[in-house]
PDB file of C-alpha atoms and ligand atoms in Angstrom:
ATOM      1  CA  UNK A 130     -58.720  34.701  32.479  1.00 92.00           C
ATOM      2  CA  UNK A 131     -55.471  33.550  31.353  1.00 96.00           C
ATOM      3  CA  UNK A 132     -53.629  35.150  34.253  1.00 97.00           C
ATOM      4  CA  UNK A 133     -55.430  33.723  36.681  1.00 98.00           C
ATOM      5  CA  UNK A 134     -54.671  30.290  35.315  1.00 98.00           C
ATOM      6  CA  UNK A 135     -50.778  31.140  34.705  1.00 98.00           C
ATOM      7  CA  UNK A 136     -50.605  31.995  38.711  1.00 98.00           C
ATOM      8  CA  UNK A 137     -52.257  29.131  39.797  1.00 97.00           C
ATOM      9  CA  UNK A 138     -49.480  26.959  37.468  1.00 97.00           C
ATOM     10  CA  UNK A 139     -46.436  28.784  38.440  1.00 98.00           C
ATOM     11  CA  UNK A 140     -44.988  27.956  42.329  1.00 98.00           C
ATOM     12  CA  UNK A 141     -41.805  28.651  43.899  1.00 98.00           C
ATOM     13  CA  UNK A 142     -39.458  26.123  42.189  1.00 98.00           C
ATOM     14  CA  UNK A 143     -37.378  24.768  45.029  1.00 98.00           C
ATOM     15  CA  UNK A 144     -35.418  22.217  41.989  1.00 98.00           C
ATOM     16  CA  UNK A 145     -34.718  23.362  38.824  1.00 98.00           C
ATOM     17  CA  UNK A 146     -33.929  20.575  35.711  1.00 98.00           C
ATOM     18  CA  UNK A 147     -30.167  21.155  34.864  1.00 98.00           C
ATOM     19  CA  UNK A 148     -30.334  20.279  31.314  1.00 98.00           C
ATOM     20  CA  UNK A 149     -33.083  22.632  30.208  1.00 98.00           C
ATOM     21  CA  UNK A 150     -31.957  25.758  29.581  1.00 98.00           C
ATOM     22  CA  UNK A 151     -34.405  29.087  28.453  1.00 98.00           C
ATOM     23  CA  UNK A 152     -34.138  30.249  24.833  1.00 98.00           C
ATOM     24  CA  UNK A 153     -32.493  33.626  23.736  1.00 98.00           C
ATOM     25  CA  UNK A 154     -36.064  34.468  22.670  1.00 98.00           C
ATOM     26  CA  UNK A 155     -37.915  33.785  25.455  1.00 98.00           C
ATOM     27  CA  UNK A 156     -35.642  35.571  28.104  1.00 98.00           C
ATOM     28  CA  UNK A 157     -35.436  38.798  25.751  1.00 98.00           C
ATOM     29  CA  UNK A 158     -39.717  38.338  26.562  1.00 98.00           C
ATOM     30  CA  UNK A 159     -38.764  38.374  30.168  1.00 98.00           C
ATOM     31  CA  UNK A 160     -36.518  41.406  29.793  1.00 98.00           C
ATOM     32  CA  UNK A 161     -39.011  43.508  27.598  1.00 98.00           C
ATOM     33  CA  UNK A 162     -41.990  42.622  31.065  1.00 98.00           C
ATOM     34  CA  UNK A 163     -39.434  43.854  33.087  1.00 98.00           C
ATOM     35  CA  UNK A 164     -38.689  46.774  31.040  1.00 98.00           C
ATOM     36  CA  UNK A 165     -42.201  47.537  30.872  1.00 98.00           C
ATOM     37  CA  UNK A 166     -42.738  47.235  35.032  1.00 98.00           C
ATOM     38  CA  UNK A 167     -44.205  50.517  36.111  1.00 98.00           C
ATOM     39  CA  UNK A 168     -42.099  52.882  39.201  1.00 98.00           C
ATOM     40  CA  UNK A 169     -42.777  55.229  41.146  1.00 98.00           C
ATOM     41  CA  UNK A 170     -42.284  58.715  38.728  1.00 98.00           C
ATOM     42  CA  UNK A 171     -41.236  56.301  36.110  1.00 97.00           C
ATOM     43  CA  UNK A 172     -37.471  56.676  37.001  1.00 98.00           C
ATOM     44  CA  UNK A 173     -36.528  53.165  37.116  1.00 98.00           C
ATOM     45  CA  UNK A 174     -33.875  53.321  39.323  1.00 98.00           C
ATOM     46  CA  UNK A 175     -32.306  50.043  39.833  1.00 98.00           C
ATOM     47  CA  UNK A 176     -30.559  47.441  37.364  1.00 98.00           C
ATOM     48  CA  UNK A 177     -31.043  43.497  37.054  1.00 98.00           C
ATOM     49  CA  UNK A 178     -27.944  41.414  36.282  1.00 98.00           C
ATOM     50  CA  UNK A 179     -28.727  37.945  34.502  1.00 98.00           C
ATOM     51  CA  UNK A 180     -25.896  35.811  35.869  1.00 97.00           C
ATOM     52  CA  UNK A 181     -24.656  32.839  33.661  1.00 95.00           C
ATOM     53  CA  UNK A 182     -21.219  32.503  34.477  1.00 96.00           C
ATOM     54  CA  UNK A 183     -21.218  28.926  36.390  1.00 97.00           C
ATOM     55  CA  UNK A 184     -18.495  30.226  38.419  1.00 98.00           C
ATOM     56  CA  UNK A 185     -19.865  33.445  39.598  1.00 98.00           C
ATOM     57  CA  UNK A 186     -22.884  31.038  40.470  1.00 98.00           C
ATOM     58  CA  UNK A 187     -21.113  28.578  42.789  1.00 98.00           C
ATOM     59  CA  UNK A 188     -19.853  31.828  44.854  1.00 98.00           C
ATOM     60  CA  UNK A 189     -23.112  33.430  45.075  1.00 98.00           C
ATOM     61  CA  UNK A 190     -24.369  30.075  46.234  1.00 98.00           C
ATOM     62  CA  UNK A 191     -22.587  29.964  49.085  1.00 98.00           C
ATOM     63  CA  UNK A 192     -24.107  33.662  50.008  1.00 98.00           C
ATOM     64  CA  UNK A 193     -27.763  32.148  49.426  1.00 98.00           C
ATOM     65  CA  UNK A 194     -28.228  29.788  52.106  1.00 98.00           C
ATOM     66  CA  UNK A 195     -26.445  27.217  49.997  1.00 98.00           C
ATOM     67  CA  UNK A 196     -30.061  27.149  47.884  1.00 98.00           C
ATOM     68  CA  UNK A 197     -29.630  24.602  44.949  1.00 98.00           C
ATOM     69  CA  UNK A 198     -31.503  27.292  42.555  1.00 98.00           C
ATOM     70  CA  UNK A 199     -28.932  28.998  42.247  1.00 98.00           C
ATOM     71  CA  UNK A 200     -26.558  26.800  40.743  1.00 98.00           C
ATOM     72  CA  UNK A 201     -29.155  24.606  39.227  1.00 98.00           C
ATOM     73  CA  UNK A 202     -31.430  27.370  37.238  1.00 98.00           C
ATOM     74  CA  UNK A 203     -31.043  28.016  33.913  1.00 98.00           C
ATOM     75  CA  UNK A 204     -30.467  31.473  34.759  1.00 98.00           C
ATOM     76  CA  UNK A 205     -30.178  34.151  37.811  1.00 98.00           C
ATOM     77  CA  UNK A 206     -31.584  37.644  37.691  1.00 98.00           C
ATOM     78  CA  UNK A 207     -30.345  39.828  40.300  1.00 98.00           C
ATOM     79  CA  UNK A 208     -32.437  42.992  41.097  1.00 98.00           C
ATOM     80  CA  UNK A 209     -30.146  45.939  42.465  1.00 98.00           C
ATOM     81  CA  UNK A 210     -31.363  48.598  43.292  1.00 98.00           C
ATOM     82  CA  UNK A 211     -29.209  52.241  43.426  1.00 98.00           C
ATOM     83  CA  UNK A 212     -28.266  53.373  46.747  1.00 97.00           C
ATOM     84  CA  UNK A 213     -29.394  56.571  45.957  1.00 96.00           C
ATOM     85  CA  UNK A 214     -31.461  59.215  43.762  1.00 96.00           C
ATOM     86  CA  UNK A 215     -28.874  61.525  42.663  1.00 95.00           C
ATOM     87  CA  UNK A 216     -29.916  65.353  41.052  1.00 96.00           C
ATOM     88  CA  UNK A 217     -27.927  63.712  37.633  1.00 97.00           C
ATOM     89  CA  UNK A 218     -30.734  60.534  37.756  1.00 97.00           C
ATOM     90  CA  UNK A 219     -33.473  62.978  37.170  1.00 97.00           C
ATOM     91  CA  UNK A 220     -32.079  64.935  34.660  1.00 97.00           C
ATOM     92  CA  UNK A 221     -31.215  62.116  32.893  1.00 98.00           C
ATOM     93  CA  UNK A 222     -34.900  60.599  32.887  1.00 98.00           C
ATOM     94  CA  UNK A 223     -36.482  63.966  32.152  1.00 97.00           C
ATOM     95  CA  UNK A 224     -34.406  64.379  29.409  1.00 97.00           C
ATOM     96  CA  UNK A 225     -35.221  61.016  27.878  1.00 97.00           C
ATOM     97  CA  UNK A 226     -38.510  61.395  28.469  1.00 97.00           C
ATOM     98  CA  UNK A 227     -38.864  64.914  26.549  1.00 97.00           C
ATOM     99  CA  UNK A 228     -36.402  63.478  23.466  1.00 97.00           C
ATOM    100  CA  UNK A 229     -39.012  60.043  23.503  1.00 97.00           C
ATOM    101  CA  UNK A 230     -41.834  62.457  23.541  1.00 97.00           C
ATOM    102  CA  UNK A 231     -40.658  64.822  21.240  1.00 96.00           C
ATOM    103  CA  UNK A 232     -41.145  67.544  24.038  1.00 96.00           C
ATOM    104  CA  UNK A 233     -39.536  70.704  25.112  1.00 95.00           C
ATOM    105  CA  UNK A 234     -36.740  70.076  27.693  1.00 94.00           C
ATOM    106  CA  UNK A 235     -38.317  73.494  29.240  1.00 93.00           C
ATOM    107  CA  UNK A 236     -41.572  72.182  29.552  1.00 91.00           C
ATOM    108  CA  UNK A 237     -40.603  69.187  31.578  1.00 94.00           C
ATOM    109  CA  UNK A 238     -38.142  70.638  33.883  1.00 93.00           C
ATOM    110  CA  UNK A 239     -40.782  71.771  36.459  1.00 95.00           C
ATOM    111  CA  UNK A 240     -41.822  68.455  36.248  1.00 96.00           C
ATOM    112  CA  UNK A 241     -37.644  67.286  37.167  1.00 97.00           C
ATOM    113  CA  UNK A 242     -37.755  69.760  40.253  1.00 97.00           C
ATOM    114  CA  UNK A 243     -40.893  68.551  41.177  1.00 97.00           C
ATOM    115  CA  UNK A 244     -39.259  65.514  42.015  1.00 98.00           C
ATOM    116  CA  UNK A 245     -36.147  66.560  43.515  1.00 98.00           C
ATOM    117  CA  UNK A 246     -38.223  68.566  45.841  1.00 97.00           C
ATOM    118  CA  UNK A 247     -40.454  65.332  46.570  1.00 97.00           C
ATOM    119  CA  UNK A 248     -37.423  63.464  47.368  1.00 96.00           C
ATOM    120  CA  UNK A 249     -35.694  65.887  49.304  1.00 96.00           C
ATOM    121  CA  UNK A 250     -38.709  65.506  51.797  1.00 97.00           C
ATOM    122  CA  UNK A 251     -37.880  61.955  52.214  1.00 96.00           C
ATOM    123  CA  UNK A 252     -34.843  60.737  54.820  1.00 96.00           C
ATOM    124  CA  UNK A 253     -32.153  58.887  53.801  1.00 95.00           C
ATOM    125  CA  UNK A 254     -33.557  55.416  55.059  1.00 97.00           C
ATOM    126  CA  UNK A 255     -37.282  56.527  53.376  1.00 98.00           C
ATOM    127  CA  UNK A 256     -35.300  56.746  50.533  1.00 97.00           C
ATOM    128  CA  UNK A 257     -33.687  53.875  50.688  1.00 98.00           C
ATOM    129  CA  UNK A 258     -36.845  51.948  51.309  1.00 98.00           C
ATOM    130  CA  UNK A 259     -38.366  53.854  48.580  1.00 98.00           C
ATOM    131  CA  UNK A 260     -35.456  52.360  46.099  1.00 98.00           C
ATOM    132  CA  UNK A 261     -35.923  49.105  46.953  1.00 98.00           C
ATOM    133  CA  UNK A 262     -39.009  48.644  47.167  1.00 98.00           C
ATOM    134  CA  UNK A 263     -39.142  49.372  43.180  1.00 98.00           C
ATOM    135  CA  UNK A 264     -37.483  46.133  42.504  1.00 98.00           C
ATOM    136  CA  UNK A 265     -40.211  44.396  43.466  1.00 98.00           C
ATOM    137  CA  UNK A 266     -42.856  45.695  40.908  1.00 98.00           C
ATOM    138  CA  UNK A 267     -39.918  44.205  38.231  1.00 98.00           C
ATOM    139  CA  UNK A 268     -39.760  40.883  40.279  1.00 98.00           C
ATOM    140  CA  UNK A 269     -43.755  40.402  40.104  1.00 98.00           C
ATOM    141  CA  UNK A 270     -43.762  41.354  36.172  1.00 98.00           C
ATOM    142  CA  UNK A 271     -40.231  38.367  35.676  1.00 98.00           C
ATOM    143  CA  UNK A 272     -43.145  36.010  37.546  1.00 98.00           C
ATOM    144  CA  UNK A 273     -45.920  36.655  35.511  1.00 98.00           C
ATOM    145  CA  UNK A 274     -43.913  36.786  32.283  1.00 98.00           C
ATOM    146  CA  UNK A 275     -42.500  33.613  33.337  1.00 98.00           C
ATOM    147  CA  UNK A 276     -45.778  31.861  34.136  1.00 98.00           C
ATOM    148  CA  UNK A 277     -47.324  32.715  30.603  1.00 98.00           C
ATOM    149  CA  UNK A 278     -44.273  31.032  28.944  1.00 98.00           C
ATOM    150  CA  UNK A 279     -44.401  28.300  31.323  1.00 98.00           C
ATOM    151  CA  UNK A 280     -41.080  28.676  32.461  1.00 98.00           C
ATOM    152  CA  UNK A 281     -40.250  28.040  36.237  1.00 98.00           C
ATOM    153  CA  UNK A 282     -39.262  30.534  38.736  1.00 98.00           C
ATOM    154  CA  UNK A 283     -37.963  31.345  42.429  1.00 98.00           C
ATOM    155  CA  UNK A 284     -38.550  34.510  43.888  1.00 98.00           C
ATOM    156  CA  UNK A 285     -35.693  34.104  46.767  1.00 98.00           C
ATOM    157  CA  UNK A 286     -34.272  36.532  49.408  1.00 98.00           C
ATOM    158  CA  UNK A 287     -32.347  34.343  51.299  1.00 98.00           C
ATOM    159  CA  UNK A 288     -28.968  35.257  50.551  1.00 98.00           C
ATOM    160  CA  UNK A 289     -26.703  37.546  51.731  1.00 98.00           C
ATOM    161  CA  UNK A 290     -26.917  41.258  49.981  1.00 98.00           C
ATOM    162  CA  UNK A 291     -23.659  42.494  51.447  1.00 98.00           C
ATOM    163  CA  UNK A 292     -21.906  39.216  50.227  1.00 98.00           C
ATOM    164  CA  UNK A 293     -23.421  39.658  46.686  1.00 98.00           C
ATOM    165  CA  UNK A 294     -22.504  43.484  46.495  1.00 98.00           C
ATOM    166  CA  UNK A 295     -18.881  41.830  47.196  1.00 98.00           C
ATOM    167  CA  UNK A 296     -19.085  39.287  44.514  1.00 98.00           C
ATOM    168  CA  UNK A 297     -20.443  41.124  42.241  1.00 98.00           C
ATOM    169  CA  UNK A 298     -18.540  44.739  42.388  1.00 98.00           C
ATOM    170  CA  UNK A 299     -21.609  46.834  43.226  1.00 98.00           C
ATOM    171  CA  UNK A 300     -20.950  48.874  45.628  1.00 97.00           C
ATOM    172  CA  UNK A 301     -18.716  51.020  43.439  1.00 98.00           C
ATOM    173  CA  UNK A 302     -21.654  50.745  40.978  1.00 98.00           C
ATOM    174  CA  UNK A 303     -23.628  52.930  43.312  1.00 98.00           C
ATOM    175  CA  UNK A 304     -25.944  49.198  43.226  1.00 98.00           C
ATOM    176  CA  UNK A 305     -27.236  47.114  46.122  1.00 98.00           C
ATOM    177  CA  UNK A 306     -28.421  43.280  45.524  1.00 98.00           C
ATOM    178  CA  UNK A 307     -31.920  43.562  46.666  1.00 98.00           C
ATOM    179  CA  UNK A 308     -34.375  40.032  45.689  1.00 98.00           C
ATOM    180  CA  UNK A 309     -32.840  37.662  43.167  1.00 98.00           C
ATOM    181  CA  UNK A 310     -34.711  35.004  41.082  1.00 98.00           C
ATOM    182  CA  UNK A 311     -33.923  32.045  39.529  1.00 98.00           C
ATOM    183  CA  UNK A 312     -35.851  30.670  36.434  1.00 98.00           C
ATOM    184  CA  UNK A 313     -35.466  27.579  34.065  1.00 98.00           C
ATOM    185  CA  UNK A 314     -37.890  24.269  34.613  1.00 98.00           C
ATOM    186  CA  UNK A 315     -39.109  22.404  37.386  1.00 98.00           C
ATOM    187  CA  UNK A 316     -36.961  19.157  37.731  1.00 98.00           C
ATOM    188  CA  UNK A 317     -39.502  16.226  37.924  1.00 97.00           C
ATOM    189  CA  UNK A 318     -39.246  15.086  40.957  1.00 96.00           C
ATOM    190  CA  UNK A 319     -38.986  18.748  42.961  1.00 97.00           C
ATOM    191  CA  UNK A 320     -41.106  17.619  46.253  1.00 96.00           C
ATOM    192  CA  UNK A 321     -43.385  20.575  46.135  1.00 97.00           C
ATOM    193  CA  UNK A 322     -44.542  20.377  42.324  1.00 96.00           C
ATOM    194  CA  UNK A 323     -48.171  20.437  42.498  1.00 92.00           C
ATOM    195  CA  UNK A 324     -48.534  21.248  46.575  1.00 97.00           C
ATOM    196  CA  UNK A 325     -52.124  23.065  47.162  1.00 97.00           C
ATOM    197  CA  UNK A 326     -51.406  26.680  47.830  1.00 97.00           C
ATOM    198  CA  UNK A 327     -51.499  27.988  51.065  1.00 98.00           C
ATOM    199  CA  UNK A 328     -53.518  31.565  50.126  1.00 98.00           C
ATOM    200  CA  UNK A 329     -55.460  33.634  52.855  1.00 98.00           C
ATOM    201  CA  UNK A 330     -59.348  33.468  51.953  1.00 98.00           C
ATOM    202  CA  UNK A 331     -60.399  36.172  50.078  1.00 98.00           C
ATOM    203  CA  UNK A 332     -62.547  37.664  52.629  1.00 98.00           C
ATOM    204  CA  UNK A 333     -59.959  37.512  54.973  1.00 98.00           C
ATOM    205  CA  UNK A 334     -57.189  39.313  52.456  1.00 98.00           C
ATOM    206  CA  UNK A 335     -59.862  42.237  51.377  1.00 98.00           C
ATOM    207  CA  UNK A 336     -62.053  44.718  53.418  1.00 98.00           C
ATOM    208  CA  UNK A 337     -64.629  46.800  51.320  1.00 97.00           C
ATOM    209  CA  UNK A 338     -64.811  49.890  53.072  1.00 97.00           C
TER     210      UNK A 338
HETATM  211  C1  LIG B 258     -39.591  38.274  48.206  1.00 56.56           C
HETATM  212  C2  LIG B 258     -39.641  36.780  48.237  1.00 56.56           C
HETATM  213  C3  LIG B 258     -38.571  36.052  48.750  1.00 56.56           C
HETATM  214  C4  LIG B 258     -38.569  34.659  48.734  1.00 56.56           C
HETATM  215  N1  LIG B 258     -37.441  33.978  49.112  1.00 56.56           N
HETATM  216  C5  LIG B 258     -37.383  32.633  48.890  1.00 56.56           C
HETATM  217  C6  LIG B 258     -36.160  31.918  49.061  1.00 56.56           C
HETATM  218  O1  LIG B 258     -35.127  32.466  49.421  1.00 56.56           O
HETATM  219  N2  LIG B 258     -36.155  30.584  48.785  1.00 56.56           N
HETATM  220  C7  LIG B 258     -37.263  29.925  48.347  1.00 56.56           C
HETATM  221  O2  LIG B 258     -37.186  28.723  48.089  1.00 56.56           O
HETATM  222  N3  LIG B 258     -38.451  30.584  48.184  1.00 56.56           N
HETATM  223  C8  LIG B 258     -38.527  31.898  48.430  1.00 56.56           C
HETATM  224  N4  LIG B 258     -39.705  32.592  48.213  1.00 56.56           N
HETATM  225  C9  LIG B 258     -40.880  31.874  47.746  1.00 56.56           C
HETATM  226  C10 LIG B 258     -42.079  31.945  48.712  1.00 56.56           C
HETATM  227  O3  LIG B 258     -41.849  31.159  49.826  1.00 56.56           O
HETATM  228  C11 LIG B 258     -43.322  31.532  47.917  1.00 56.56           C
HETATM  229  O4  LIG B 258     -43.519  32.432  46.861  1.00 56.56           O
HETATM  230  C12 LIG B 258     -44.567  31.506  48.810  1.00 56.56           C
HETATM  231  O5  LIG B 258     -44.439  30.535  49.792  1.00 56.56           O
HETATM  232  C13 LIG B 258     -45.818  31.223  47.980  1.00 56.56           C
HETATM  233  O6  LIG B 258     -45.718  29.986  47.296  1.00 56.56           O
HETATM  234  P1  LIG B 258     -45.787  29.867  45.714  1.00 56.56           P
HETATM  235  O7  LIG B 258     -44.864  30.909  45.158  1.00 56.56           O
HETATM  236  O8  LIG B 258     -45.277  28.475  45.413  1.00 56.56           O
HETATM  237  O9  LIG B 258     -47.196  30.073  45.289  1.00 56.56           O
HETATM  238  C14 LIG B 258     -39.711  33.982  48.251  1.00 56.56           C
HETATM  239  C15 LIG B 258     -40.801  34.718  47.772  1.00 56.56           C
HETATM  240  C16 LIG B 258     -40.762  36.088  47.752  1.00 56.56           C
HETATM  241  C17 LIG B 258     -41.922  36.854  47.157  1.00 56.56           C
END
């Protein structure tokens, strides 16, 4: 199984090669497997900025625990998600969803307050939980993606999200910096290029019940 091999090839690149930078061709692959990452009710509710500006990079370094990724990577994705589920969000995807499936907008809005009425169950920090959390199905698609093309890649939450919201204008966006990750290629002699992976044994991770 190809996948199986990708995962055991990609690691969490701790130096990335400053000269090589990834094609216009393969990161519109990487954005199409994040596109394509499943949510909960398929709303999708967060946003991933691709940072290249070298600038915005050496402030948002400073915010990340000084990590040389950031700065070093060919490129930065930053996985926001929004602060909250608004009424207007819904609307919006049930909307799209009956114009992409050529449905009645009748038909599906049971469907819309079906949601609403989920969410209204849920408190404000369930909520929030429940946003974020979503980012993280788009984070392990950018890792997989990025294994198959052999390009390198750092899942990283050590940085600062308030900091980054700052930088980066998003708290007027209605966004909040959740998990960021860098991707480019390995620099040659990154210390922990071809370290055996520390995994949990099988039997230990799963319990057949
Ligand atoms: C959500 C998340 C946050 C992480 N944050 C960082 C980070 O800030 N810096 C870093 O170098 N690695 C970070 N890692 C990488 C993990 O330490 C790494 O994935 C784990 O040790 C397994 O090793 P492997 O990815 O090389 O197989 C993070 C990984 C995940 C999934």
């Amino acid at each position: 199984m190809e996948l199986i091999k990708n995962l055991h090839w990609r690691y969490a690149t701790k130096k990335f090669d400053t000269t090589k930078k990834v094609s216009e061709n393969d990161l519109n692959k990487i954005k199409e497997a994040i596109q394509l990452s499943v949510s909960s009710y398929g709303l999708q509710l967060y946003k991933v900025l691709i940072i290249e500006n070298p600038e915005i990079r050496e402030r948002l370094k400073s915010a990340s625990w000084n990590q040389s990724q950031i700065t070093d990577a060919s490129h930065l994705f930053v996985f926001c998600n929004y602060t909250d589920a608004t009424p207007e969000a819904i609307d919006d995807f049930i909307k799209h969803t009956a114009e992409t499936r050529n449905l009645d907008l009748e038909r599906l809005n049971g469907y819309g307050d079906f949601i609403k009425s989920k969410l209204a169950e849920k408190s404000q920090e369930e909520k929030t939980g429940w946003l974020k959390s979503q980012t993280y199905l788009a984070l392990g698609n950018l890792l997989s993606a990025c294994a198959e093309l052999k390009i390198d890649a750092c899942p990283m939450e050590g940085f600062d999200p308030k900091e980054y919201n700052k930088i980066l204008g998003l708290n007027k966006k209605g966004l909040n910096a959740y998990v960021i990750a860098t991707i480019g290629y390995r620099h040659f002699d990154d210390y922990t290029i071809g370290l055996p992976k520390v995994r949990k044994p099988i039997d230990q991770l799963f319990e057949v019940l």
